[in-house]
Coordinates of C-alpha atoms in Angstrom, one line a residue:
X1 CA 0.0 0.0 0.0
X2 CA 1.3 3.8 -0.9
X3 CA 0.8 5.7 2.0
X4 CA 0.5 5.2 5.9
X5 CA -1.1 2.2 7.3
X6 CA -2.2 1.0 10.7
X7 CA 0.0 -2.2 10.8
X8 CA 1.5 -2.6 14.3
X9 CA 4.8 -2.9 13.4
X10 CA 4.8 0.4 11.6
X11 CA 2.6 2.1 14.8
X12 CA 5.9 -0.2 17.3
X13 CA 8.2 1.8 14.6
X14 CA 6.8 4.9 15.4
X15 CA 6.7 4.7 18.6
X16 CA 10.2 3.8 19.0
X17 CA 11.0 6.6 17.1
X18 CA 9.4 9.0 19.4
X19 CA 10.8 7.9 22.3
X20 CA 7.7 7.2 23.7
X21 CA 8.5 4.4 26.1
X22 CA 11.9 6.4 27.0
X23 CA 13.3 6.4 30.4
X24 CA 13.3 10.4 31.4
X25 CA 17.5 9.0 31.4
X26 CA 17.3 8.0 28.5
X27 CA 15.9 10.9 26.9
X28 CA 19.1 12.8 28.9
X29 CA 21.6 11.0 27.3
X30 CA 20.3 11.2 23.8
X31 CA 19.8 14.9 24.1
X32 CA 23.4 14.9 25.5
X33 CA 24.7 12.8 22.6
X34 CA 22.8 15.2 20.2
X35 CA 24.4 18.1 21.9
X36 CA 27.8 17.1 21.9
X37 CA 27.5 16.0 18.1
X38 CA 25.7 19.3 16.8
X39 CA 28.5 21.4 19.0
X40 CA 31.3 19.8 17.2
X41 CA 29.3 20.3 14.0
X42 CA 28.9 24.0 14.2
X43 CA 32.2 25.1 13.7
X44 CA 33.1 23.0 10.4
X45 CA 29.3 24.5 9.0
X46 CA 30.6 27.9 9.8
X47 CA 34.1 27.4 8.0
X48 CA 31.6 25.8 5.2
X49 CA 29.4 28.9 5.1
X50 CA 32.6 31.5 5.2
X51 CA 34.0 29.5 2.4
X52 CA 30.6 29.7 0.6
X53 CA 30.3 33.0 1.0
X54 CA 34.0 34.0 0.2
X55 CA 33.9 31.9 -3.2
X56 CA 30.2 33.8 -4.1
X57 CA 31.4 37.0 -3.7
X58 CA 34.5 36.4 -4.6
X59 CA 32.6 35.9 -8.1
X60 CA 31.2 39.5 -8.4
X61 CA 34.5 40.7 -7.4
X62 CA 32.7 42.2 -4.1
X63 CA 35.4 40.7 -1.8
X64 CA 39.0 40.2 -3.5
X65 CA 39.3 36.2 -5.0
X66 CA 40.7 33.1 -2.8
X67 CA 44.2 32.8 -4.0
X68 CA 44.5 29.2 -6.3
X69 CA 46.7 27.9 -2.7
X70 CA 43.8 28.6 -0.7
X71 CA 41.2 27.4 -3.1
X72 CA 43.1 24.3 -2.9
X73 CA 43.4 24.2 1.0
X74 CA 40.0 24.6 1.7
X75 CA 38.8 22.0 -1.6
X76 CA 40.8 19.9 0.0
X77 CA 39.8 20.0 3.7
X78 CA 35.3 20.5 2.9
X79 CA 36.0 16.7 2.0
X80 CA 37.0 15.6 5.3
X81 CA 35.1 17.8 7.3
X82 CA 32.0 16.4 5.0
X83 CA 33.3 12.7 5.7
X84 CA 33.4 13.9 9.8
X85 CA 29.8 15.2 9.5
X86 CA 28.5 11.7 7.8
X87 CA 30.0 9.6 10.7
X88 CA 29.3 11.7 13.5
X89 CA 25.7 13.4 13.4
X90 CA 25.0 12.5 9.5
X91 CA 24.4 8.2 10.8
X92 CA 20.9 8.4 11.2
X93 CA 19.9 9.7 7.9
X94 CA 22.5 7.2 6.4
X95 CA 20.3 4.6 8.3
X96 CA 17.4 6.1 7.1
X97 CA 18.6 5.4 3.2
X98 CA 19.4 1.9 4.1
X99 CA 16.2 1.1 5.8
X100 CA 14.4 2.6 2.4
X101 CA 16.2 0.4 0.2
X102 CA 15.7 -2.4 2.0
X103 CA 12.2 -2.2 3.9
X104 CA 10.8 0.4 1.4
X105 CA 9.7 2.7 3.9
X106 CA 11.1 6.2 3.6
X107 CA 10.5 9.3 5.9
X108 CA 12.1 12.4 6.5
X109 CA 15.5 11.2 7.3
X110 CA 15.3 9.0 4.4
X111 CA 15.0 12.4 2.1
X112 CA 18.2 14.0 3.9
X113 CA 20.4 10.9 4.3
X114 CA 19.6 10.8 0.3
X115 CA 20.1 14.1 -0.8
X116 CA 23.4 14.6 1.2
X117 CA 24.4 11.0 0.3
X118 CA 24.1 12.1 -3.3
X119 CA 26.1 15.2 -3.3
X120 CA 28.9 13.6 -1.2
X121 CA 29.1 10.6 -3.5
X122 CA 28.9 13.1 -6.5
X123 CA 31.4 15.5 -4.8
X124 CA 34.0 12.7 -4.5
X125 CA 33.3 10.9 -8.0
X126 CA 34.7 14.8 -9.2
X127 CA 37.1 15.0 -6.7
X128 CA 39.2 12.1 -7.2
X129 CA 38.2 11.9 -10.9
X130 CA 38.7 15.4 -12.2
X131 CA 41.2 14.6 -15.0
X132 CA 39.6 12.2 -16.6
X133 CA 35.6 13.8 -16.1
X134 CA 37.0 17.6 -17.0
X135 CA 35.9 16.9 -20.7
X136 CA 32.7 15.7 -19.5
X137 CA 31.5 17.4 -16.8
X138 CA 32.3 20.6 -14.9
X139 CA 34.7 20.0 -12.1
X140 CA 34.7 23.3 -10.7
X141 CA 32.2 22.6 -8.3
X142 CA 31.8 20.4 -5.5
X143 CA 28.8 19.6 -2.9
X144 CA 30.7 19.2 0.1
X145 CA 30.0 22.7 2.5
X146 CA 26.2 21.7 1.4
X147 CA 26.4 18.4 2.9
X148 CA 28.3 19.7 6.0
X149 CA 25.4 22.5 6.3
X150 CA 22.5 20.4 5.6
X151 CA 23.0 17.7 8.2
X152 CA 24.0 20.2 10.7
X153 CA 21.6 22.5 10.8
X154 CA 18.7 19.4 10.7
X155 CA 20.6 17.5 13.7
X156 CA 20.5 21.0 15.5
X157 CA 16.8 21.5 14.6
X158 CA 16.4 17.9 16.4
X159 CA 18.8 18.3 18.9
X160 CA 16.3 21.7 20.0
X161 CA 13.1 19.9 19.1
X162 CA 14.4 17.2 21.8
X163 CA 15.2 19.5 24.1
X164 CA 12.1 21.0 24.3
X165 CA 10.3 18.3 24.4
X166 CA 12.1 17.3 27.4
X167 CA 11.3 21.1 29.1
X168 CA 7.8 20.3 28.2
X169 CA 7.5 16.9 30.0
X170 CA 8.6 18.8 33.2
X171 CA 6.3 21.2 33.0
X172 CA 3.6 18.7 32.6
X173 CA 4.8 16.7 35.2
X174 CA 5.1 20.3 37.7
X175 CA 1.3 20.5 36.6
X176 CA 0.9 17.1 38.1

């Protein structure tokens, strides 16, 4: 069936997912994970962005161009930053590609382990295969500062929507 369906392994699935029948420990400790993920995120998303940027205007000659050395540099460093980001925070939406593939059931994890999964796979077909795809394709550009600031600003959007969620349950439980 296309769609959602009322099968209890998909409501179990859900469940899970939420967290639902999560110790108030338990809860701490993921949100502590999260934290300590996204916080080692931020900075390589905001050398990714200043990059970005510098490269953009760089192009309409409102900043002066990166010199060819630190074009290099930095073309050579997004990749393992990006590789960091896929081990670290970007495993869940890596899981959620494999769990599409296999089980055929895709959610929103499944879009972003996708997308990202793409443009890094993309970004290093051109980066170690340049010479040989430079007829072909255009080998200027890579994907890698989008993949870094994709999966980290989504982990922090979770890692705050978990949070709260937490603050929230205290409050009920005050109300109690």
């Amino acid at each position: 069936p296309l769609g959602y369906t009322l099968e209890s392994e998909n409501v179990s699935e859900h469940v899970e997912h939420l967290g639902v029948n999560q110790s108030k420990q338990e809860k701490l400790k993921e949100v502590s994970e999260m934290r300590s993920g996204v916080f080692a995120a931020l900075p390589l998303a905001g050398v990714s962005i200043f990059i970005m940027a510098w490269e953009i205007l760089g192009t309409y000659s409102i900043v002066p161009a990166m010199s060819e050395t630190l074009y290099e540099f930095f073309h050579h460093l997004l990749p393992i930053f990006a590789t960091f980001i896929f081990v670290t925070i970007g495993k869940p939406y890596v899981v959620g590609v494999y769990r599409f593939f296999r089980y055929g059931k895709a959610n929103m994890d499944t879009l972003i382990g996708l997308g990202t999964l793409v443009a890094f796979i993309y970004s290093f077909i051109i980066s170690a295969f340049d010479k040989v795809l430079a007829p072909y394709l255009n080998v200027d550009y890579t994907y890698y500062d989008v993949v870094i600031v994709v999966i980290t600003f989504i982990a922090l959007g979770k890692y705050l929507e978990a949070k709260s969620k937490i603050k929230t349950g205290d409050a009920i439980e005050k109300l109690f």
